[in-house]
């Protein structure tokens, strides 16, 4: 059971938009910054979003992040077949003094 | 270009020990905190341990506390994870991961991972 809760799977047609939620508590998301990672099949994760809503260089603006209270959201617009992957949220948990990840969300492009 | 290359994985019996290494290049190693993150077969990401740039501060997940030890040698640009009293549930791909240069935690670079299998 992960400390951060993510919907196990989402799907949408190519070109459409999906949102992935990440729910936590005041000890993690509520008082720390959230990052998001994409893991394509058989590869290492890749940073998509850090500090709640910042994109590293090279990440297209189709990917966006936001945070409200103890929840965070990753949005993907203009969905492409290459976006089929597992997506994870992560942050520091001040009570545990540990990093926590969500259980992951698999995105399927119909 | 940032590169993180893990080594040292393999098959080990329950109760055994293993030491993982991560060779870093392409950046000033001592400036960055680094972490170990693992992924059991077919499962999600699990943070294992982290260490500050100087090595003075270390952090562990409860699941490995007392059994694993993280360390670094900044003169060799290398990160280590000493794993003792290994259990079947420690079977996973172990990723070396560089923490972003920020006050807040995130990982900005990942290695390709090394597989650790704990089985008799």
PDB file of C-alpha atoms in Angstrom:
ATOM      1  CA  UNK A   1       0.000   0.000   0.000  1.00  0.00           C
ATOM      2  CA  UNK A   2       1.607   3.248  -1.176  1.00  0.00           C
ATOM      3  CA  UNK A   3       1.553   6.391   0.952  1.00  0.00           C
ATOM      4  CA  UNK A   4       0.503   8.372  -2.124  1.00  0.00           C
ATOM      5  CA  UNK A   5      -2.626   7.160  -3.934  1.00  0.00           C
ATOM      6  CA  UNK A   6      -2.880   7.085  -7.712  1.00  0.00           C
ATOM      7  CA  UNK A   7      -5.578   5.690  -9.973  1.00  0.00           C
ATOM      8  CA  UNK A   8      -4.150   2.438 -11.382  1.00  0.00           C
ATOM      9  CA  UNK A   9      -5.011   3.155 -15.001  1.00  0.00           C
ATOM     10  CA  UNK A  10      -6.439   5.749 -17.361  1.00  0.00           C
ATOM     11  CA  UNK A  11      -7.074   5.655 -21.090  1.00  0.00           C
ATOM     12  CA  UNK A  12      -8.058   8.025 -23.850  1.00  0.00           C
ATOM     13  CA  UNK A  13      -7.948   8.318 -27.595  1.00  0.00           C
ATOM     14  CA  UNK A  14      -4.981   9.784 -29.395  1.00  0.00           C
ATOM     15  CA  UNK A  15      -5.136  13.574 -29.389  1.00  0.00           C
ATOM     16  CA  UNK A  16      -7.257  13.721 -26.274  1.00  0.00           C
ATOM     17  CA  UNK A  17      -6.326  14.797 -22.727  1.00  0.00           C
ATOM     18  CA  UNK A  18      -5.825  12.731 -19.587  1.00  0.00           C
ATOM     19  CA  UNK A  19      -5.314  13.758 -15.989  1.00  0.00           C
ATOM     20  CA  UNK A  20      -3.603  11.643 -13.369  1.00  0.00           C
ATOM     21  CA  UNK A  21      -4.220  12.358  -9.715  1.00  0.00           C
ATOM     22  CA  UNK A  22      -1.969  11.790  -6.742  1.00  0.00           C
ATOM     23  CA  UNK A  23      -3.483  12.010  -3.292  1.00  0.00           C
ATOM     24  CA  UNK A  24      -1.533  12.307  -0.066  1.00  0.00           C
ATOM     25  CA  UNK A  25      -1.614  14.082   3.274  1.00  0.00           C
ATOM     26  CA  UNK A  26      -0.328  17.142   5.079  1.00  0.00           C
ATOM     27  CA  UNK A  27       2.952  15.406   5.909  1.00  0.00           C
ATOM     28  CA  UNK A  28       3.839  14.856   2.266  1.00  0.00           C
ATOM     29  CA  UNK A  29       2.033  16.620  -0.591  1.00  0.00           C
ATOM     30  CA  UNK A  30       0.446  19.191   1.707  1.00  0.00           C
ATOM     31  CA  UNK A  31       3.798  20.635   2.784  1.00  0.00           C
ATOM     32  CA  UNK A  32       6.297  19.556   0.146  1.00  0.00           C
ATOM     33  CA  UNK A  33       6.787  19.844  -3.587  1.00  0.00           C
ATOM     34  CA  UNK A  34       5.676  17.071  -5.937  1.00  0.00           C
ATOM     35  CA  UNK A  35       7.520  15.576  -8.894  1.00  0.00           C
ATOM     36  CA  UNK A  36       6.263  13.320 -11.658  1.00  0.00           C
ATOM     37  CA  UNK A  37       8.052  10.575 -13.607  1.00  0.00           C
ATOM     38  CA  UNK A  38       7.331   8.702 -16.816  1.00  0.00           C
ATOM     39  CA  UNK A  39       8.507   5.116 -17.211  1.00  0.00           C
ATOM     40  CA  UNK A  40       8.262   3.640 -20.677  1.00  0.00           C
ATOM     41  CA  UNK A  41       8.201  -0.165 -20.837  1.00  0.00           C
ATOM     42  CA  UNK A  42      11.580  -1.682 -20.059  1.00  0.00           C
ATOM     43  CA  UNK A  43      13.311   1.628 -19.370  1.00  0.00           C
ATOM     44  CA  UNK A  44      14.382   3.733 -16.405  1.00  0.00           C
ATOM     45  CA  UNK A  45      12.023   6.478 -15.190  1.00  0.00           C
ATOM     46  CA  UNK A  46      12.341   9.993 -16.578  1.00  0.00           C
ATOM     47  CA  UNK A  47      11.591  13.273 -14.824  1.00  0.00           C
ATOM     48  CA  UNK A  48       8.560  15.058 -16.276  1.00  0.00           C
ATOM     49  CA  UNK A  49       7.622  17.641 -13.636  1.00  0.00           C
ATOM     50  CA  UNK A  50       9.381  18.959 -10.528  1.00  0.00           C
ATOM     51  CA  UNK A  51       8.484  21.524  -7.870  1.00  0.00           C
ATOM     52  CA  UNK A  52       4.763  20.846  -8.572  1.00  0.00           C
ATOM     53  CA  UNK A  53       4.616  22.451 -12.006  1.00  0.00           C
ATOM     54  CA  UNK A  54       8.053  22.995 -13.562  1.00  0.00           C
ATOM     55  CA  UNK A  55       9.181  21.141 -16.661  1.00  0.00           C
ATOM     56  CA  UNK A  56      12.837  20.210 -17.228  1.00  0.00           C
ATOM     57  CA  UNK A  57      14.312  21.222 -20.554  1.00  0.00           C
ATOM     58  CA  UNK A  58      13.262  18.854 -23.294  1.00  0.00           C
ATOM     59  CA  UNK A  59       9.875  17.992 -21.799  1.00  0.00           C
ATOM     60  CA  UNK A  60       7.101  19.225 -24.104  1.00  0.00           C
ATOM     61  CA  UNK A  61       4.472  21.615 -22.793  1.00  0.00           C
ATOM     62  CA  UNK A  62       1.842  18.917 -23.399  1.00  0.00           C
ATOM     63  CA  UNK A  63       2.803  17.793 -19.903  1.00  0.00           C
ATOM     64  CA  UNK A  64       1.710  19.964 -16.974  1.00  0.00           C
ATOM     65  CA  UNK A  65       1.561  19.677 -13.211  1.00  0.00           C
ATOM     66  CA  UNK A  66      -0.472  21.298 -10.470  1.00  0.00           C
ATOM     67  CA  UNK A  67      -1.062  20.954  -6.752  1.00  0.00           C
ATOM     68  CA  UNK A  68      -3.934  21.856  -4.473  1.00  0.00           C
ATOM     69  CA  UNK A  69      -3.903  21.057  -0.783  1.00  0.00           C
ATOM     70  CA  UNK A  70      -2.925  17.425  -0.340  1.00  0.00           C
ATOM     71  CA  UNK A  71      -3.429  16.393  -3.964  1.00  0.00           C
ATOM     72  CA  UNK A  72      -1.429  16.833  -7.137  1.00  0.00           C
ATOM     73  CA  UNK A  73      -2.348  16.350 -10.778  1.00  0.00           C
ATOM     74  CA  UNK A  74      -0.417  15.548 -13.934  1.00  0.00           C
ATOM     75  CA  UNK A  75      -2.065  16.537 -17.198  1.00  0.00           C
ATOM     76  CA  UNK A  76      -1.181  15.254 -20.641  1.00  0.00           C
ATOM     77  CA  UNK A  77      -2.748  16.935 -23.659  1.00  0.00           C
ATOM     78  CA  UNK A  78      -2.573  15.900 -27.303  1.00  0.00           C
ATOM     79  CA  UNK A  79      -2.104  12.278 -26.257  1.00  0.00           C
ATOM     80  CA  UNK A  80       0.299  10.287 -28.458  1.00  0.00           C
ATOM     81  CA  UNK A  81       0.993   6.563 -28.717  1.00  0.00           C
ATOM     82  CA  UNK A  82       4.474   7.302 -27.386  1.00  0.00           C
ATOM     83  CA  UNK A  83       2.899   8.493 -24.141  1.00  0.00           C
ATOM     84  CA  UNK A  84       1.834   4.953 -23.258  1.00  0.00           C
ATOM     85  CA  UNK A  85       3.745   4.396 -20.043  1.00  0.00           C
ATOM     86  CA  UNK A  86       3.543   4.214 -16.272  1.00  0.00           C
ATOM     87  CA  UNK A  87       3.475   7.548 -14.452  1.00  0.00           C
ATOM     88  CA  UNK A  88       4.539   8.062 -10.831  1.00  0.00           C
ATOM     89  CA  UNK A  89       4.264  10.944  -8.413  1.00  0.00           C
ATOM     90  CA  UNK A  90       6.814  11.396  -5.641  1.00  0.00           C
ATOM     91  CA  UNK A  91       7.626  13.712  -2.773  1.00  0.00           C
ATOM     92  CA  UNK A  92       9.278  13.943   0.630  1.00  0.00           C
ATOM     93  CA  UNK A  93       7.273  12.903   3.669  1.00  0.00           C
ATOM     94  CA  UNK A  94       8.212  15.016   6.682  1.00  0.00           C
ATOM     95  CA  UNK A  95       6.690  12.608   9.236  1.00  0.00           C
ATOM     96  CA  UNK A  96       8.420   9.529   7.831  1.00  0.00           C
ATOM     97  CA  UNK A  97      11.646  11.404   6.962  1.00  0.00           C
ATOM     98  CA  UNK A  98      11.521   9.425   3.757  1.00  0.00           C
ATOM     99  CA  UNK A  99      10.664   9.769   0.106  1.00  0.00           C
ATOM    100  CA  UNK A 100       7.288   8.399  -0.928  1.00  0.00           C
ATOM    101  CA  UNK A 101       5.997   7.433  -4.363  1.00  0.00           C
ATOM    102  CA  UNK A 102       2.521   6.798  -5.651  1.00  0.00           C
ATOM    103  CA  UNK A 103       1.669   3.302  -6.819  1.00  0.00           C
ATOM    104  CA  UNK A 104       1.768   4.391 -10.444  1.00  0.00           C
ATOM    105  CA  UNK A 105      -0.796   5.021 -13.177  1.00  0.00           C
ATOM    106  CA  UNK A 106      -0.694   3.209 -16.492  1.00  0.00           C
ATOM    107  CA  UNK A 107      -1.753   5.364 -19.423  1.00  0.00           C
ATOM    108  CA  UNK A 108      -3.208   3.604 -22.451  1.00  0.00           C
ATOM    109  CA  UNK A 109      -3.815   5.344 -25.758  1.00  0.00           C
ATOM    110  CA  UNK A 110      -6.872   3.908 -27.462  1.00  0.00           C
TER     111      UNK A 110
ATOM    112  CA  UNK B   1      26.048  14.491 -20.185  1.00  0.00           C
ATOM    113  CA  UNK B   2      25.059  13.046 -16.818  1.00  0.00           C
ATOM    114  CA  UNK B   3      25.753   9.322 -16.595  1.00  0.00           C
ATOM    115  CA  UNK B   4      24.981   6.940 -13.757  1.00  0.00           C
ATOM    116  CA  UNK B   5      26.090   3.339 -14.205  1.00  0.00           C
ATOM    117  CA  UNK B   6      25.117   0.738 -11.619  1.00  0.00           C
ATOM    118  CA  UNK B   7      26.932  -2.539 -11.061  1.00  0.00           C
ATOM    119  CA  UNK B   8      27.115  -5.324  -8.498  1.00  0.00           C
ATOM    120  CA  UNK B   9      23.699  -6.896  -8.908  1.00  0.00           C
ATOM    121  CA  UNK B  10      23.195 -10.643  -9.145  1.00  0.00           C
ATOM    122  CA  UNK B  11      21.765 -13.729  -7.503  1.00  0.00           C
ATOM    123  CA  UNK B  12      22.203 -14.073  -3.744  1.00  0.00           C
ATOM    124  CA  UNK B  13      20.743 -16.448  -1.190  1.00  0.00           C
ATOM    125  CA  UNK B  14      18.371 -15.248   1.546  1.00  0.00           C
ATOM    126  CA  UNK B  15      20.383 -13.911   4.454  1.00  0.00           C
ATOM    127  CA  UNK B  16      23.297 -13.059   2.189  1.00  0.00           C
ATOM    128  CA  UNK B  17      24.983  -9.762   1.360  1.00  0.00           C
ATOM    129  CA  UNK B  18      25.670  -7.741  -1.753  1.00  0.00           C
ATOM    130  CA  UNK B  19      27.252  -4.363  -2.470  1.00  0.00           C
ATOM    131  CA  UNK B  20      25.975  -2.229  -5.308  1.00  0.00           C
ATOM    132  CA  UNK B  21      28.040   0.526  -6.894  1.00  0.00           C
ATOM    133  CA  UNK B  22      27.064   3.471  -9.046  1.00  0.00           C
ATOM    134  CA  UNK B  23      29.711   5.255 -11.091  1.00  0.00           C
ATOM    135  CA  UNK B  24      28.800   8.867 -11.831  1.00  0.00           C
ATOM    136  CA  UNK B  25      30.162  11.105 -14.558  1.00  0.00           C
ATOM    137  CA  UNK B  26      29.309  14.286 -16.432  1.00  0.00           C
ATOM    138  CA  UNK B  27      28.761  16.450 -13.347  1.00  0.00           C
ATOM    139  CA  UNK B  28      30.416  17.513 -10.086  1.00  0.00           C
ATOM    140  CA  UNK B  29      29.434  14.497  -8.008  1.00  0.00           C
ATOM    141  CA  UNK B  30      30.038  16.048  -4.589  1.00  0.00           C
ATOM    142  CA  UNK B  31      27.544  18.839  -5.288  1.00  0.00           C
ATOM    143  CA  UNK B  32      24.571  16.499  -5.469  1.00  0.00           C
ATOM    144  CA  UNK B  33      22.634  14.245  -3.149  1.00  0.00           C
ATOM    145  CA  UNK B  34      22.035  10.802  -4.611  1.00  0.00           C
ATOM    146  CA  UNK B  35      19.517   8.072  -3.950  1.00  0.00           C
ATOM    147  CA  UNK B  36      18.791   4.404  -4.498  1.00  0.00           C
ATOM    148  CA  UNK B  37      15.309   3.571  -5.787  1.00  0.00           C
ATOM    149  CA  UNK B  38      14.169   0.019  -6.475  1.00  0.00           C
ATOM    150  CA  UNK B  39      11.434  -1.649  -8.477  1.00  0.00           C
ATOM    151  CA  UNK B  40      10.305  -5.202  -7.812  1.00  0.00           C
ATOM    152  CA  UNK B  41       9.257  -7.216 -10.887  1.00  0.00           C
ATOM    153  CA  UNK B  42       5.940  -5.878 -12.173  1.00  0.00           C
ATOM    154  CA  UNK B  43       5.645  -3.410  -9.292  1.00  0.00           C
ATOM    155  CA  UNK B  44       6.008   0.321  -8.743  1.00  0.00           C
ATOM    156  CA  UNK B  45       8.909   2.479  -7.628  1.00  0.00           C
ATOM    157  CA  UNK B  46      10.110   2.255  -4.030  1.00  0.00           C
ATOM    158  CA  UNK B  47      12.638   4.694  -2.567  1.00  0.00           C
ATOM    159  CA  UNK B  48      15.350   2.873  -0.639  1.00  0.00           C
ATOM    160  CA  UNK B  49      17.906   5.366   0.603  1.00  0.00           C
ATOM    161  CA  UNK B  50      19.473   8.775   0.055  1.00  0.00           C
ATOM    162  CA  UNK B  51      22.721  10.517   0.965  1.00  0.00           C
ATOM    163  CA  UNK B  52      23.726  14.178   0.943  1.00  0.00           C
ATOM    164  CA  UNK B  53      26.485  15.532  -1.269  1.00  0.00           C
ATOM    165  CA  UNK B  54      29.061  15.496   1.526  1.00  0.00           C
ATOM    166  CA  UNK B  55      27.890  12.116   2.798  1.00  0.00           C
ATOM    167  CA  UNK B  56      27.116  13.586   6.197  1.00  0.00           C
ATOM    168  CA  UNK B  57      23.394  12.875   6.100  1.00  0.00           C
ATOM    169  CA  UNK B  58      21.795   9.575   5.205  1.00  0.00           C
ATOM    170  CA  UNK B  59      18.170   8.476   4.998  1.00  0.00           C
ATOM    171  CA  UNK B  60      16.554   5.063   4.751  1.00  0.00           C
ATOM    172  CA  UNK B  61      13.166   3.533   4.082  1.00  0.00           C
ATOM    173  CA  UNK B  62      11.804   1.623   7.066  1.00  0.00           C
ATOM    174  CA  UNK B  63      11.851  -1.570   4.983  1.00  0.00           C
ATOM    175  CA  UNK B  64      15.674  -1.545   4.794  1.00  0.00           C
ATOM    176  CA  UNK B  65      16.689   0.336   7.928  1.00  0.00           C
ATOM    177  CA  UNK B  66      19.280  -1.602   9.895  1.00  0.00           C
ATOM    178  CA  UNK B  67      20.056  -3.925   6.972  1.00  0.00           C
ATOM    179  CA  UNK B  68      21.225  -1.577   4.195  1.00  0.00           C
ATOM    180  CA  UNK B  69      23.906   1.097   4.357  1.00  0.00           C
ATOM    181  CA  UNK B  70      24.434   3.882   1.827  1.00  0.00           C
ATOM    182  CA  UNK B  71      27.785   5.583   1.351  1.00  0.00           C
ATOM    183  CA  UNK B  72      29.738   7.527  -1.230  1.00  0.00           C
ATOM    184  CA  UNK B  73      33.328   8.194  -2.230  1.00  0.00           C
ATOM    185  CA  UNK B  74      33.476  11.645  -3.789  1.00  0.00           C
ATOM    186  CA  UNK B  75      37.104  11.134  -4.796  1.00  0.00           C
ATOM    187  CA  UNK B  76      35.967   8.233  -6.973  1.00  0.00           C
ATOM    188  CA  UNK B  77      32.607   9.707  -8.016  1.00  0.00           C
ATOM    189  CA  UNK B  78      30.953   6.546  -6.776  1.00  0.00           C
ATOM    190  CA  UNK B  79      27.854   5.742  -4.742  1.00  0.00           C
ATOM    191  CA  UNK B  80      27.448   2.482  -2.846  1.00  0.00           C
ATOM    192  CA  UNK B  81      24.697   0.440  -1.263  1.00  0.00           C
ATOM    193  CA  UNK B  82      25.752  -2.305   1.133  1.00  0.00           C
ATOM    194  CA  UNK B  83      22.877  -4.766   1.491  1.00  0.00           C
ATOM    195  CA  UNK B  84      22.941  -7.298   4.322  1.00  0.00           C
ATOM    196  CA  UNK B  85      20.438  -9.865   5.617  1.00  0.00           C
ATOM    197  CA  UNK B  86      18.791  -9.941   2.213  1.00  0.00           C
ATOM    198  CA  UNK B  87      15.242 -11.219   1.885  1.00  0.00           C
ATOM    199  CA  UNK B  88      13.176 -12.469  -1.047  1.00  0.00           C
ATOM    200  CA  UNK B  89      11.221  -9.201  -0.968  1.00  0.00           C
ATOM    201  CA  UNK B  90      14.424  -7.276  -1.711  1.00  0.00           C
ATOM    202  CA  UNK B  91      14.401  -8.767  -5.221  1.00  0.00           C
ATOM    203  CA  UNK B  92      14.207  -5.794  -7.577  1.00  0.00           C
ATOM    204  CA  UNK B  93      15.962  -3.633 -10.102  1.00  0.00           C
ATOM    205  CA  UNK B  94      17.958  -1.060  -8.148  1.00  0.00           C
ATOM    206  CA  UNK B  95      18.315   2.378  -9.738  1.00  0.00           C
ATOM    207  CA  UNK B  96      20.939   4.939  -8.844  1.00  0.00           C
ATOM    208  CA  UNK B  97      19.334   8.372  -9.035  1.00  0.00           C
ATOM    209  CA  UNK B  98      20.688  11.915  -8.785  1.00  0.00           C
ATOM    210  CA  UNK B  99      18.683  14.375  -6.780  1.00  0.00           C
ATOM    211  CA  UNK B 100      17.881  17.734  -8.330  1.00  0.00           C
ATOM    212  CA  UNK B 101      19.865  20.780  -7.224  1.00  0.00           C
ATOM    213  CA  UNK B 102      17.031  22.230  -5.194  1.00  0.00           C
ATOM    214  CA  UNK B 103      15.787  22.649  -1.665  1.00  0.00           C
ATOM    215  CA  UNK B 104      13.012  20.199  -2.508  1.00  0.00           C
ATOM    216  CA  UNK B 105      13.304  16.537  -3.304  1.00  0.00           C
ATOM    217  CA  UNK B 106      13.113  15.254  -6.845  1.00  0.00           C
ATOM    218  CA  UNK B 107      15.191  13.007  -9.078  1.00  0.00           C
ATOM    219  CA  UNK B 108      16.529  14.563 -12.272  1.00  0.00           C
ATOM    220  CA  UNK B 109      18.691  11.702 -13.596  1.00  0.00           C
ATOM    221  CA  UNK B 110      18.442   7.938 -13.373  1.00  0.00           C
ATOM    222  CA  UNK B 111      20.789   5.067 -14.134  1.00  0.00           C
ATOM    223  CA  UNK B 112      19.637   2.039 -16.099  1.00  0.00           C
ATOM    224  CA  UNK B 113      19.455  -0.157 -13.018  1.00  0.00           C
ATOM    225  CA  UNK B 114      20.987  -3.394 -11.794  1.00  0.00           C
ATOM    226  CA  UNK B 115      18.949  -6.490 -10.958  1.00  0.00           C
ATOM    227  CA  UNK B 116      19.209  -8.081  -7.536  1.00  0.00           C
ATOM    228  CA  UNK B 117      17.609 -11.500  -7.125  1.00  0.00           C
ATOM    229  CA  UNK B 118      17.324 -13.014  -3.655  1.00  0.00           C
ATOM    230  CA  UNK B 119      16.528 -16.695  -3.927  1.00  0.00           C
ATOM    231  CA  UNK B 120      17.751 -20.073  -2.768  1.00  0.00           C
TER     232      UNK B 120
END
